[in-house]
Coordinates of C-alpha atoms in Angstrom, one line a residue:
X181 CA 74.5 50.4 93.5
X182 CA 76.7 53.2 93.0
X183 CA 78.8 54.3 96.2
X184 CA 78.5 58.4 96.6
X185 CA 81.3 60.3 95.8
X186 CA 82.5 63.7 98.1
X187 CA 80.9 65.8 95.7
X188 CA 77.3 64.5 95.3
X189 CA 74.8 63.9 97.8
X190 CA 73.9 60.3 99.4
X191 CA 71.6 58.6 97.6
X192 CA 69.9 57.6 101.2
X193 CA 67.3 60.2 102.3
X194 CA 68.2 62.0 105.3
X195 CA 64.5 61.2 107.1
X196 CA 65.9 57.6 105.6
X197 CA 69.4 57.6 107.2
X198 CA 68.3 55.6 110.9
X199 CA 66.6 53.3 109.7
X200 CA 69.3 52.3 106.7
X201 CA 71.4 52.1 109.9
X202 CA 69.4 50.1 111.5
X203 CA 68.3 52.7 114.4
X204 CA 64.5 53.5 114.9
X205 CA 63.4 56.7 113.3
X206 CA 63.6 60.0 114.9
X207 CA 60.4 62.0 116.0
X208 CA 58.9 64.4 113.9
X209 CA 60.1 63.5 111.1
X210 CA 62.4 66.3 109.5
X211 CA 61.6 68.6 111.9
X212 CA 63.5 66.3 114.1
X213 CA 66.7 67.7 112.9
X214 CA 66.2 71.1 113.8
X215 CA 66.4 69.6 118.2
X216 CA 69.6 67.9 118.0
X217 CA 71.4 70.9 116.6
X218 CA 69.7 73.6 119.5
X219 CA 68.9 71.0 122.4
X220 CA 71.8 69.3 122.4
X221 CA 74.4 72.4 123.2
X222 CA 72.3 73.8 125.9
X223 CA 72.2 70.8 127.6
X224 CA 76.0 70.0 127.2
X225 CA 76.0 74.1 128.8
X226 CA 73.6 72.7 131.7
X227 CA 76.0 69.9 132.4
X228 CA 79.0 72.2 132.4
X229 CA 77.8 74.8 135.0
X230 CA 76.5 71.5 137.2
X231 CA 79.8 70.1 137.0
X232 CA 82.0 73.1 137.6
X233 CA 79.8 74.1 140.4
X234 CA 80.0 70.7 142.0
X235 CA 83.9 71.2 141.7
X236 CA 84.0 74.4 142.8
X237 CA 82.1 73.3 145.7
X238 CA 84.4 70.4 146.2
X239 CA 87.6 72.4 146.2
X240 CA 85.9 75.3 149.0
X241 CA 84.8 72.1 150.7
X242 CA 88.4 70.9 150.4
X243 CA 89.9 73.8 151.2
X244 CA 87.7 74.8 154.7
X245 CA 88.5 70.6 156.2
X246 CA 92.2 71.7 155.4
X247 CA 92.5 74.8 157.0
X248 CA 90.2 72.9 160.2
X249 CA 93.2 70.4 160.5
X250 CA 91.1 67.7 162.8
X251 CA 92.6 64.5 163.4
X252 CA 89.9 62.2 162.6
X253 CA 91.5 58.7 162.5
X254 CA 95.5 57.2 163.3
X255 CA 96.6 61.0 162.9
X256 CA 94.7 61.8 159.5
X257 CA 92.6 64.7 159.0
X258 CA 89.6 65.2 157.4
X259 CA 91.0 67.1 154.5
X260 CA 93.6 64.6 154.3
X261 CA 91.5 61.6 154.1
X262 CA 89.7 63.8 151.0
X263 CA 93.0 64.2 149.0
X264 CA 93.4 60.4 149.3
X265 CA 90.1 59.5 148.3
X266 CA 90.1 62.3 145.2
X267 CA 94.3 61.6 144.7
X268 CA 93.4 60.4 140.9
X269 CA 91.3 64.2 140.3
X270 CA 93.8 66.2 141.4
X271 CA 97.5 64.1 140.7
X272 CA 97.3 65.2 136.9
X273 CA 97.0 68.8 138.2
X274 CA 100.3 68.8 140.2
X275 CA 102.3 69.0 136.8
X276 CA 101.2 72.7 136.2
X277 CA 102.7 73.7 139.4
X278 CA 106.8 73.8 139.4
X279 CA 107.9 72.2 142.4
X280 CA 104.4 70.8 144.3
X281 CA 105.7 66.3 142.8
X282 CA 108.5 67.2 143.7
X283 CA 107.6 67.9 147.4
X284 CA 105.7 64.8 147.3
X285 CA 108.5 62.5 146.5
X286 CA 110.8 64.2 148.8
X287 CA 108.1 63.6 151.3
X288 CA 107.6 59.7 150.8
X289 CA 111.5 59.3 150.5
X290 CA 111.7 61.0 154.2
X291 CA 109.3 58.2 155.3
X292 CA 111.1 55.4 153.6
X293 CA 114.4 56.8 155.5
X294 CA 112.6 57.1 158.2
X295 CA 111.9 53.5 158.2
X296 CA 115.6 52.0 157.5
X297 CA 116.8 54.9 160.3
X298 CA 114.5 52.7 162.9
X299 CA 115.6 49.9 161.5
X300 CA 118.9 50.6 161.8
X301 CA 118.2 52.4 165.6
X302 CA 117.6 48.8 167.1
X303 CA 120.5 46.9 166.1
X304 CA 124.1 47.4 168.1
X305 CA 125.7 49.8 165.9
X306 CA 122.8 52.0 165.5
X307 CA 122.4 52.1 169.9
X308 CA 120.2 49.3 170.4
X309 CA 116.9 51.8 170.4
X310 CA 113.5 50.9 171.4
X311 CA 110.8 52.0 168.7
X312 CA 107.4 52.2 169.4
X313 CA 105.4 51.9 166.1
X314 CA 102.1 53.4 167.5
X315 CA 104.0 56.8 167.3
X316 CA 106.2 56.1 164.2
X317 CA 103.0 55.2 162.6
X318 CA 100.9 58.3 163.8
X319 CA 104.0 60.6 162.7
X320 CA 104.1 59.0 159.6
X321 CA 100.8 59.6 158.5
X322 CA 100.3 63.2 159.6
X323 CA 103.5 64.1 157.1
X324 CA 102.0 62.1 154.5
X325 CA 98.6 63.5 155.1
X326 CA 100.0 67.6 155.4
X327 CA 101.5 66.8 152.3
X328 CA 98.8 65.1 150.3
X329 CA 96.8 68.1 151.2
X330 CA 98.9 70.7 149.1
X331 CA 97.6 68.6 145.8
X332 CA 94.1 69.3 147.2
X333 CA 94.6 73.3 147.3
X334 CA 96.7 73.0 144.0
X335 CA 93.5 71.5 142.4
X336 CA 91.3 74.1 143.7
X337 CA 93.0 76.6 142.3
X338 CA 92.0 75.5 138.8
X339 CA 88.7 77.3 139.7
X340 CA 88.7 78.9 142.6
X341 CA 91.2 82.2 142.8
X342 CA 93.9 82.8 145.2
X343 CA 91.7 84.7 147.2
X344 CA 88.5 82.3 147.4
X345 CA 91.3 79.3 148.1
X346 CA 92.9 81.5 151.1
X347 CA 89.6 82.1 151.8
X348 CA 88.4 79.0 152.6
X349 CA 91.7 78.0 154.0
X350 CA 91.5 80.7 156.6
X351 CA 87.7 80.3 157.8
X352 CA 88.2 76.3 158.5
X353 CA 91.2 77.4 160.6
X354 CA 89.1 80.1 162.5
X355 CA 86.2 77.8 163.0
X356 CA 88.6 74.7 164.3
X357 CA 90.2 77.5 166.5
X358 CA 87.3 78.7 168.0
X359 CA 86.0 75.4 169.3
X360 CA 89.4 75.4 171.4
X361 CA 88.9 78.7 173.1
X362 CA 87.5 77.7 176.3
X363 CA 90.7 77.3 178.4
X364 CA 93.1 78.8 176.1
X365 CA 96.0 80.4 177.9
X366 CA 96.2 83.1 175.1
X367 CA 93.2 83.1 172.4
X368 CA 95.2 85.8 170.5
X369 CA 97.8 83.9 170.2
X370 CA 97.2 80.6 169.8
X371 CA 93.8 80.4 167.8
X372 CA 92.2 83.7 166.3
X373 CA 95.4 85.8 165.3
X374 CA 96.4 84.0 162.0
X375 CA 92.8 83.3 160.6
X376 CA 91.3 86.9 161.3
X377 CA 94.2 88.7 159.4
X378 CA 94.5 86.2 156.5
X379 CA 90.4 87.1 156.7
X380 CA 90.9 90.9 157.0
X381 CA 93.6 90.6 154.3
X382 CA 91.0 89.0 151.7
X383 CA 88.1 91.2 152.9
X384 CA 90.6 94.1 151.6
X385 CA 91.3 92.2 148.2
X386 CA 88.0 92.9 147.2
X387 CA 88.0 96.4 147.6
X388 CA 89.6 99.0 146.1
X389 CA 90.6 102.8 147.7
X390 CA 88.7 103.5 150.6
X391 CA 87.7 107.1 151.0
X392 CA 89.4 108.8 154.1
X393 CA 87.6 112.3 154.4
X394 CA 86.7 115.4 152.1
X395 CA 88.6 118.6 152.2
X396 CA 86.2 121.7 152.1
X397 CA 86.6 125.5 152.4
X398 CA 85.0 127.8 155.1
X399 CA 81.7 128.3 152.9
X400 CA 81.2 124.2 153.0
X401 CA 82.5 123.7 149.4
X402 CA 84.1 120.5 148.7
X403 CA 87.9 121.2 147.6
X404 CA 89.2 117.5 147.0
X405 CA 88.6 114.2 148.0
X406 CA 91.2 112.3 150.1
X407 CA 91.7 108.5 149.3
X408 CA 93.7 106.0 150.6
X409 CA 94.6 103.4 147.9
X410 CA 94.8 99.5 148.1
X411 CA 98.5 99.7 149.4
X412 CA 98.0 102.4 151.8
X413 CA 94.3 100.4 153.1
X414 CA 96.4 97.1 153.8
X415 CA 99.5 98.3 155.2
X416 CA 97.2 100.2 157.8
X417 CA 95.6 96.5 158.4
X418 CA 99.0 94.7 158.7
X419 CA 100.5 97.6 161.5
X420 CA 97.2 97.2 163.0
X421 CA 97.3 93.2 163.4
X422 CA 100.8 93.8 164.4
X423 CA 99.9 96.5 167.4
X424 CA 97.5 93.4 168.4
X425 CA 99.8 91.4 168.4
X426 CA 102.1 92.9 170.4
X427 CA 100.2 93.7 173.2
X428 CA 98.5 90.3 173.0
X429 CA 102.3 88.9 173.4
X430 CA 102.4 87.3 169.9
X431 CA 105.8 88.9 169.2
X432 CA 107.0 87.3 166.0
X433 CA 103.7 87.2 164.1
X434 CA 103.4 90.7 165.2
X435 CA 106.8 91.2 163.6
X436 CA 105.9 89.1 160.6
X437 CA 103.2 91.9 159.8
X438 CA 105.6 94.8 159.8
X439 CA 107.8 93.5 157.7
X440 CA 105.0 92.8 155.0
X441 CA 103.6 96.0 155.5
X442 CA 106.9 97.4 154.9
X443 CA 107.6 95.1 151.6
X444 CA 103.9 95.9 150.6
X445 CA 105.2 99.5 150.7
X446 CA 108.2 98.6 148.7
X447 CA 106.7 96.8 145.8
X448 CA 104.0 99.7 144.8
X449 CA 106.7 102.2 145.3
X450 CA 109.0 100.1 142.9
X451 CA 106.3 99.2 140.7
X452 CA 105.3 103.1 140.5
X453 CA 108.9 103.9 139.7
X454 CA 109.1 101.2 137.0
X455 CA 105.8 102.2 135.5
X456 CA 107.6 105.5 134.8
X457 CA 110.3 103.7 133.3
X458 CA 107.9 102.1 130.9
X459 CA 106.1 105.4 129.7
X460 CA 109.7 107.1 129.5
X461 CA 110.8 104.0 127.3
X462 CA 108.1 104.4 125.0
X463 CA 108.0 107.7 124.6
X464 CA 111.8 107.1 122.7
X465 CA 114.1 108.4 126.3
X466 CA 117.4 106.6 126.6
X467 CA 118.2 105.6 130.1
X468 CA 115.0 104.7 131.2
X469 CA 115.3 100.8 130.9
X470 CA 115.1 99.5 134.6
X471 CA 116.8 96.9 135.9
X472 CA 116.1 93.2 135.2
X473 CA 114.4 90.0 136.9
X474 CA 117.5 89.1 138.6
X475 CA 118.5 92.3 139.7
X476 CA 114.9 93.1 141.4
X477 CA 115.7 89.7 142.9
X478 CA 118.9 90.9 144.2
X479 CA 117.4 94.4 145.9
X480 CA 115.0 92.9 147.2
X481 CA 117.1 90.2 148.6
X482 CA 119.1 93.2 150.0
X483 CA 116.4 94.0 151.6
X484 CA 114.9 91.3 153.5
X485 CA 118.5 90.7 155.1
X486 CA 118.3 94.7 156.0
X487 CA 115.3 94.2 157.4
X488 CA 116.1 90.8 159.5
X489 CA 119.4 92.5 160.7
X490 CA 117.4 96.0 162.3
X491 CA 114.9 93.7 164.2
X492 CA 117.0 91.5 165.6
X493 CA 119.1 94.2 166.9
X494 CA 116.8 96.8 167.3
X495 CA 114.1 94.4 168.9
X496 CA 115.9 93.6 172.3
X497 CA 116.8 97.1 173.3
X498 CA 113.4 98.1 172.6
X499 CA 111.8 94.9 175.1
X500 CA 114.1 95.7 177.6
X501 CA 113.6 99.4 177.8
X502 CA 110.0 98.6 178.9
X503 CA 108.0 100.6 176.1
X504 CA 106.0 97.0 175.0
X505 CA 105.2 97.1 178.6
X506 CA 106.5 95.4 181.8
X507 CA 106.0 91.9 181.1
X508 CA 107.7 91.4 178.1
X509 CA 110.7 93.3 179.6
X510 CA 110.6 90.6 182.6
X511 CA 110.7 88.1 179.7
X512 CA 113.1 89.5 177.6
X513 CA 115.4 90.1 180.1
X514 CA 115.2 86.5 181.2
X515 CA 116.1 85.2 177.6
X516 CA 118.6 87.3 176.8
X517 CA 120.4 86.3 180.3
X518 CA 119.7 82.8 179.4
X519 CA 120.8 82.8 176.0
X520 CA 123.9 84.7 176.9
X521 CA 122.9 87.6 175.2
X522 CA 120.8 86.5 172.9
X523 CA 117.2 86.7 172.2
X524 CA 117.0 83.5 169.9
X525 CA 119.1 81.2 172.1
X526 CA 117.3 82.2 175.4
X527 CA 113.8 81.7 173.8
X528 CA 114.5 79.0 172.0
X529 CA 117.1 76.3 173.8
X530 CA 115.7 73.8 171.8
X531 CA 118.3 74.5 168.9
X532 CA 121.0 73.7 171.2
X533 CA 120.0 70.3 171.9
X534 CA 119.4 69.5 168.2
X535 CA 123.1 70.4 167.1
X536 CA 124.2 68.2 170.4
X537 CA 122.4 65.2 168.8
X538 CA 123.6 66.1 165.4
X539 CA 126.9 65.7 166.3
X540 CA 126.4 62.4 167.9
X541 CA 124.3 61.0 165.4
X542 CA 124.2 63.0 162.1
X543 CA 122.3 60.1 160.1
X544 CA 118.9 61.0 162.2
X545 CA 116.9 58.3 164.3
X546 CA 114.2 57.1 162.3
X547 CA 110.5 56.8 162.9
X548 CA 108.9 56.0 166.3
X549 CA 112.6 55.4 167.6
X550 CA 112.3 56.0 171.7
X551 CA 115.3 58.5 172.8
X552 CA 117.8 56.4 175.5
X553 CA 119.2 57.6 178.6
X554 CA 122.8 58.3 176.1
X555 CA 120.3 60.4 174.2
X556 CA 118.7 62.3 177.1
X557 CA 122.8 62.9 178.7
X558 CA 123.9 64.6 175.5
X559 CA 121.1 67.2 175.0
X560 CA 121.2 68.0 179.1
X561 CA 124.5 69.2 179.0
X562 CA 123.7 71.2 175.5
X563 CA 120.6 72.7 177.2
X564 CA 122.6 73.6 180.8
X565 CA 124.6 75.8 178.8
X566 CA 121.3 78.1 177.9
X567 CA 120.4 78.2 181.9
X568 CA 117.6 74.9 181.7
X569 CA 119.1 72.9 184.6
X570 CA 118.7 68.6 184.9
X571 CA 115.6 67.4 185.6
X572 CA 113.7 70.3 183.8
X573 CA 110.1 69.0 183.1
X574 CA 110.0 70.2 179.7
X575 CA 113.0 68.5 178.5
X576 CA 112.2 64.8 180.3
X577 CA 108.8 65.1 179.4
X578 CA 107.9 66.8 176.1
X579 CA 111.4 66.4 173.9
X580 CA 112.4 63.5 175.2
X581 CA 109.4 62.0 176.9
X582 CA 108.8 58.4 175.2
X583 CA 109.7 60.0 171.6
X584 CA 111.9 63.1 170.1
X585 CA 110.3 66.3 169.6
X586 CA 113.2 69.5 168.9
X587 CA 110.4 72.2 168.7
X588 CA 111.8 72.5 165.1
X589 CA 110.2 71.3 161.6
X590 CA 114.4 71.3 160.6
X591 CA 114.7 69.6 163.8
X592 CA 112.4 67.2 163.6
X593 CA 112.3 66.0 159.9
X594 CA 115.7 65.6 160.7
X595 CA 114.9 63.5 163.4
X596 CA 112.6 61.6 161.4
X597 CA 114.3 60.9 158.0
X598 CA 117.5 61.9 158.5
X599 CA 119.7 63.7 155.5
X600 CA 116.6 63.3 153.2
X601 CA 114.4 65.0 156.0
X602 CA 116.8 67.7 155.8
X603 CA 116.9 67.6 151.9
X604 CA 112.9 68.4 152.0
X605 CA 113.1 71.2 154.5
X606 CA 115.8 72.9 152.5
X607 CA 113.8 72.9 149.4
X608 CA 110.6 73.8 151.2
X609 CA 112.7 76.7 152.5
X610 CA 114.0 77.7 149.1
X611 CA 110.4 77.5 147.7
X612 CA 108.7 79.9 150.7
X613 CA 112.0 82.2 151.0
X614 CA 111.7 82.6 146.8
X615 CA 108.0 83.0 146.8
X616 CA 108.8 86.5 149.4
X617 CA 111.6 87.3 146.7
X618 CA 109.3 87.0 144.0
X619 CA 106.6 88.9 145.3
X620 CA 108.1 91.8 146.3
X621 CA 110.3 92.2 143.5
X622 CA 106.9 92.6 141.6
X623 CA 108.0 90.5 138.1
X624 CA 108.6 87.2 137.1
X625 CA 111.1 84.9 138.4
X626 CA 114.6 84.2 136.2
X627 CA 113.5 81.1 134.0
X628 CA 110.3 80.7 135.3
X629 CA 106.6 81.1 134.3
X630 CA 105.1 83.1 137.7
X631 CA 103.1 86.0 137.2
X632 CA 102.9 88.3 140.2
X633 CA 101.9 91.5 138.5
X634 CA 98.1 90.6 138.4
X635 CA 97.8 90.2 142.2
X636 CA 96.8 93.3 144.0
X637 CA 98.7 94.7 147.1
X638 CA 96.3 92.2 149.7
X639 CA 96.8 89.0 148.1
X640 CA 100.6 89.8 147.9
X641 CA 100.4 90.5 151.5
X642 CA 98.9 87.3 152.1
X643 CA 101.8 85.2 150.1
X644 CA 104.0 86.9 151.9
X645 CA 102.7 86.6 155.2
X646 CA 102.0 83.3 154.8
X647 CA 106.3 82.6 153.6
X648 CA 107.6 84.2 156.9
X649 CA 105.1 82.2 159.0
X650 CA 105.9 79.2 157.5
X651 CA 110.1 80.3 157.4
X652 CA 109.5 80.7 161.0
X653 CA 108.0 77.3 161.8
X654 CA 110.7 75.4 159.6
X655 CA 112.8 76.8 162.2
X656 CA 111.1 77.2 165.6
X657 CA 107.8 75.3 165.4
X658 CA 107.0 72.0 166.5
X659 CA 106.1 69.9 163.0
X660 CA 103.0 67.9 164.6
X661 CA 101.2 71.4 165.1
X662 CA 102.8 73.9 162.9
X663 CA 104.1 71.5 159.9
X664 CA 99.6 72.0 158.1
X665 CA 100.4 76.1 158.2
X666 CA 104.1 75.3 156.6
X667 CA 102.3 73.0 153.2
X668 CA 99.4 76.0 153.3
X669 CA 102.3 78.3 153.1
X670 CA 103.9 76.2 150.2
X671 CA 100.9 75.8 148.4
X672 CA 99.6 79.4 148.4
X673 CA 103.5 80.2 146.8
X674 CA 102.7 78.2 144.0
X675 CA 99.0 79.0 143.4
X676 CA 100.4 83.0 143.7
X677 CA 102.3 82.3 140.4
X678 CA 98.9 83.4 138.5
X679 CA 96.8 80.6 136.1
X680 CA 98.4 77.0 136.2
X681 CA 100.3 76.7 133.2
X682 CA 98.3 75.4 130.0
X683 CA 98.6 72.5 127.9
X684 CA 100.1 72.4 124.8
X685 CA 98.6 74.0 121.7
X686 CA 96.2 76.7 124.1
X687 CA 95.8 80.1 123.4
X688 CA 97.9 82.2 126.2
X689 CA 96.0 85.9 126.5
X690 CA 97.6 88.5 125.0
X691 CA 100.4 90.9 127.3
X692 CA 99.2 94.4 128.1
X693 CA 102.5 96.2 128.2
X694 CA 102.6 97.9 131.8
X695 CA 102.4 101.3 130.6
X696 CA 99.4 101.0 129.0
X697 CA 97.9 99.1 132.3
X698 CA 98.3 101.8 134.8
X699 CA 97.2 104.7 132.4
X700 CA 93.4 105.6 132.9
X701 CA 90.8 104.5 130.5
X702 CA 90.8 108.7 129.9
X703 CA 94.7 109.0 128.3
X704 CA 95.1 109.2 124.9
X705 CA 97.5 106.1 124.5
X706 CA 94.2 104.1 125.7
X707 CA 91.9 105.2 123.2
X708 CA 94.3 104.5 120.4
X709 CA 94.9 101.2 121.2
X710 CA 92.5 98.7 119.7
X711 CA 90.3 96.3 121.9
X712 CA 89.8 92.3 122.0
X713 CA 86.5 92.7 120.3
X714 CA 88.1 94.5 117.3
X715 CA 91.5 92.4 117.1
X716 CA 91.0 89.3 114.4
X717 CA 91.1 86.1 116.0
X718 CA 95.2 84.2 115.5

């Protein structure tokens, strides 16, 4: 028997072909060829949507146990225990986001120092330290657990967008918080205030200008219509969370929304300027090239620091002329006696027991390592010098009471794994204070990939927002509590930078020049320039 050439057709009959293979024969004969063809596709399309539903349910799912942050078991939450059970889904994910392994090996290296610091704490040189491994343990595994939670988001946001993964973030947190409002001291404060304006801020991300009232003449004809546009809409929202805040006594998240309302400002105001640039470049003006990525990063660099400078010295006079109202002029007054004159020191003493210690002892502690009496003598007499007197409940008892606790993440990772603790909170504060930069300077970071053009003025808001909260707990927040909003923070910073970067070989979507964006569908330049449908394929 001859063997068929490429050219001419198999000698074996294609109703034929199974049984020559050995298989049993198709149905139907020849007209069995005609299902595989049509059958065969749609169910491959059914088994598509099933599967992306199921993982888009799975990332929301993921998303709403990691904003609840319950401890379930030895210090793990349930949106922790998830990222450990689905670490081989999302681990190859992590490697389209700059920075997120990086975190994690920064992370398990903290532990491992964390370890030979406790080690090293019990034996003579190290000051003959107690360590109890119940809390070492339980510390441990809540940093581990935060952090394994970021490649959970991460993953998410391979379907989900930034505003369904905030989303879901935000309405765990507000349904864990409302559980603990019986008793709360201040609700505000404490439990609703973050979730409902992340909440508020992606209700506005889904709208667009909101219609503010008509102008009409004396005879009741309509002049013009008054609109308030997507910037205006959510810095109204952000004053108005900070007005709430301040009289609910939640004076630096209150703060936290001025200054994003104000950078919110900023960015369309730039972005309008440069989109003026644009048209006047293309139009053939010289002089209308506007400055570059690094010198956006520069002014707007500039200023945050202006910005920083006028509240902290415009933000006392104001407390203590009484015009928040009585009680935070009491309070005020009481902090800025304490901390000789300043706001930060007399509100939070903590920092000066923290740079006692790190004198002493500038390798850290270790994990679980019990504070001695040498210990509790050094920070005293760094804390007496801010007002708190020996014998001050707060100090014997919480910082010092059985383990260390600085009401610092710095502080505290510190603490924990010494001069690699402090490694991983300088990068996580490069990565949030870069992610403000970014965002407000409106274009893509020097030498990297992020995208921040296609997010509207709300989502922006809520990267930003999110930065300063977690720039604010690095410093002043205790890590057991505040370290899950710190890794939310990081992880919306890198899901911000727009679709995860693809694989070699894929098709990136073409760049609309930013001209041509922000004209109208109704301008001329718009209706000569071609559309996908009519563009040939690459």
């Amino acid at each position: 028997m001859t063997l068929p050439s490429p050219s001419r057709p198999s000698p074996i009959p294609a109703a034929a072909a199974p049984a020559a293979a050995g298989l049993p024969p198709r149905p139907g004969g020849p007209a069995g060829r005609r299902v595989g063809p049509i059958v065969a596709p749609a169910v491959a399309r059914a088994r598509g949507r099933q599967g992306r539903f199921l993982t888009g349910a799975a990332s929301v799912g993921g998303a709403v146990l990691i904003g609840m942050d319950r401890t379930v078991i030895l210090s793990m939450t349930g949106g922790a225990l998830v990222a450990i059970a689905l670490l081989p889904v999302w681990w190859p994910t992590l490697r389209r986001f700059r920075g997120a392994r990086l975190m994690l090996a920064l992370t398990l290296a903290t532990l491992l120092s964390g370890i030979a610091l406790a080690y090293f704490s019990t034996t003579p040189a190290g000051g003959l330290h107690d360590v109890d491994v119940r809390i070492g343990l339980g510390a441990a595994l809540r940093v581990l657990g935060v952090a394994l939670g970021v490649g959970l988001l991460l993953w998410g946001r391979r379907l989900l967008t930034l505003r369904w993964l905030v989303g879901a973030w935000a309405a765990g947190s507000l349904v864990a918080n409302v559980l603990d409002l019986p008793g709360s001291v201040n609700p505000w404060k404490y439990q609703l205030g973050l979730p409902v304006t992340l909440l508020l801020l992606v209700a506005l991300a889904g709208r667009g200008a909101v219609s503010r009232y008509r102008r009409s003449d004396r005879h009741g004809r309509r002049l013009r219509s008054r609109r308030i546009g997507a910037t205006g809409t959510t810095a109204l929202a952000l004053l108005l969370m900070a007005a709430v805040c301040a009289v609910n006594d939640y004076r630096s998240f209150g703060a936290m929304n001025a200054i994003t309302a104000v950078l919110v400002l900023y960015r369309a105001r730039r972005g309008d300027r440069a989109a003026r640039r644009s048209t006047a470049a293309a139009r053939g003006r010289t002089g209308a090239r506007g400055p570059g990525g690094r010198a956006r990063l520069v002014v707007a660099a500039v200023l945050l620091a202006a910005i920083g400078v006028g509240i902290y010295r415009g933000v006392p006079p104001l407390l203590l002329s009484g015009a928040l109202g009585a009680q935070l002029q009491a309070q005020a007054a009481e902090q800025i006696g304490l901390g000789g004159g300043s706001l930060l020191a007399g509100g939070r003493p903590e920092s000066q027991a923290t740079l006692a210690l790190m004198q002493v002892r500038p390798e850290g502690f270790g994990l679980g390592v019990v504070p001695t009496t040498q210990d509790l003598l050094v920070a005293r007499a760094a804390l007496q010098t801010v007002g708190l007197q020996p014998g001050n409940g707060y100090v014997d008892r919480y910082m010092f009471g059985g383990q260390i606790r600085l009401h610092s993440i710095v502080a505290d990772l510190w603490s924990l794994g010494g001069l690699v603790g402090l490694l991983l909170a300088a990068f996580l504060v490069w990565t949030l204070a870069r992610a403000v930069l970014v965002q407000v300077a409106g274009a893509p970071a020097p030498g990297g990939a992020e995208d921040t053009t296609a997010q509207g003025p709300a989502l922006t808001a809520v990267v930003v927002l999110m930065a300063l909260l977690g720039l604010w707990d690095l410093g002043f927040g205790p890590i057991f509590s505040d370290y899950s909003e710190v890794m939310a923070a990081f992880a919306f910073a890198l899901a911000a930078r727009g679709t995860p970067t693809p694989r070699r070989g894929a098709r990136r979507p073409a760049q609309v020049p930013a001209a041509t964006a922000r004209r109208g569908p109704g301008s001329r330049s718009s209706e000569r320039a071609p559309s996908r449908s009519t563009t040939s394929p690459a």
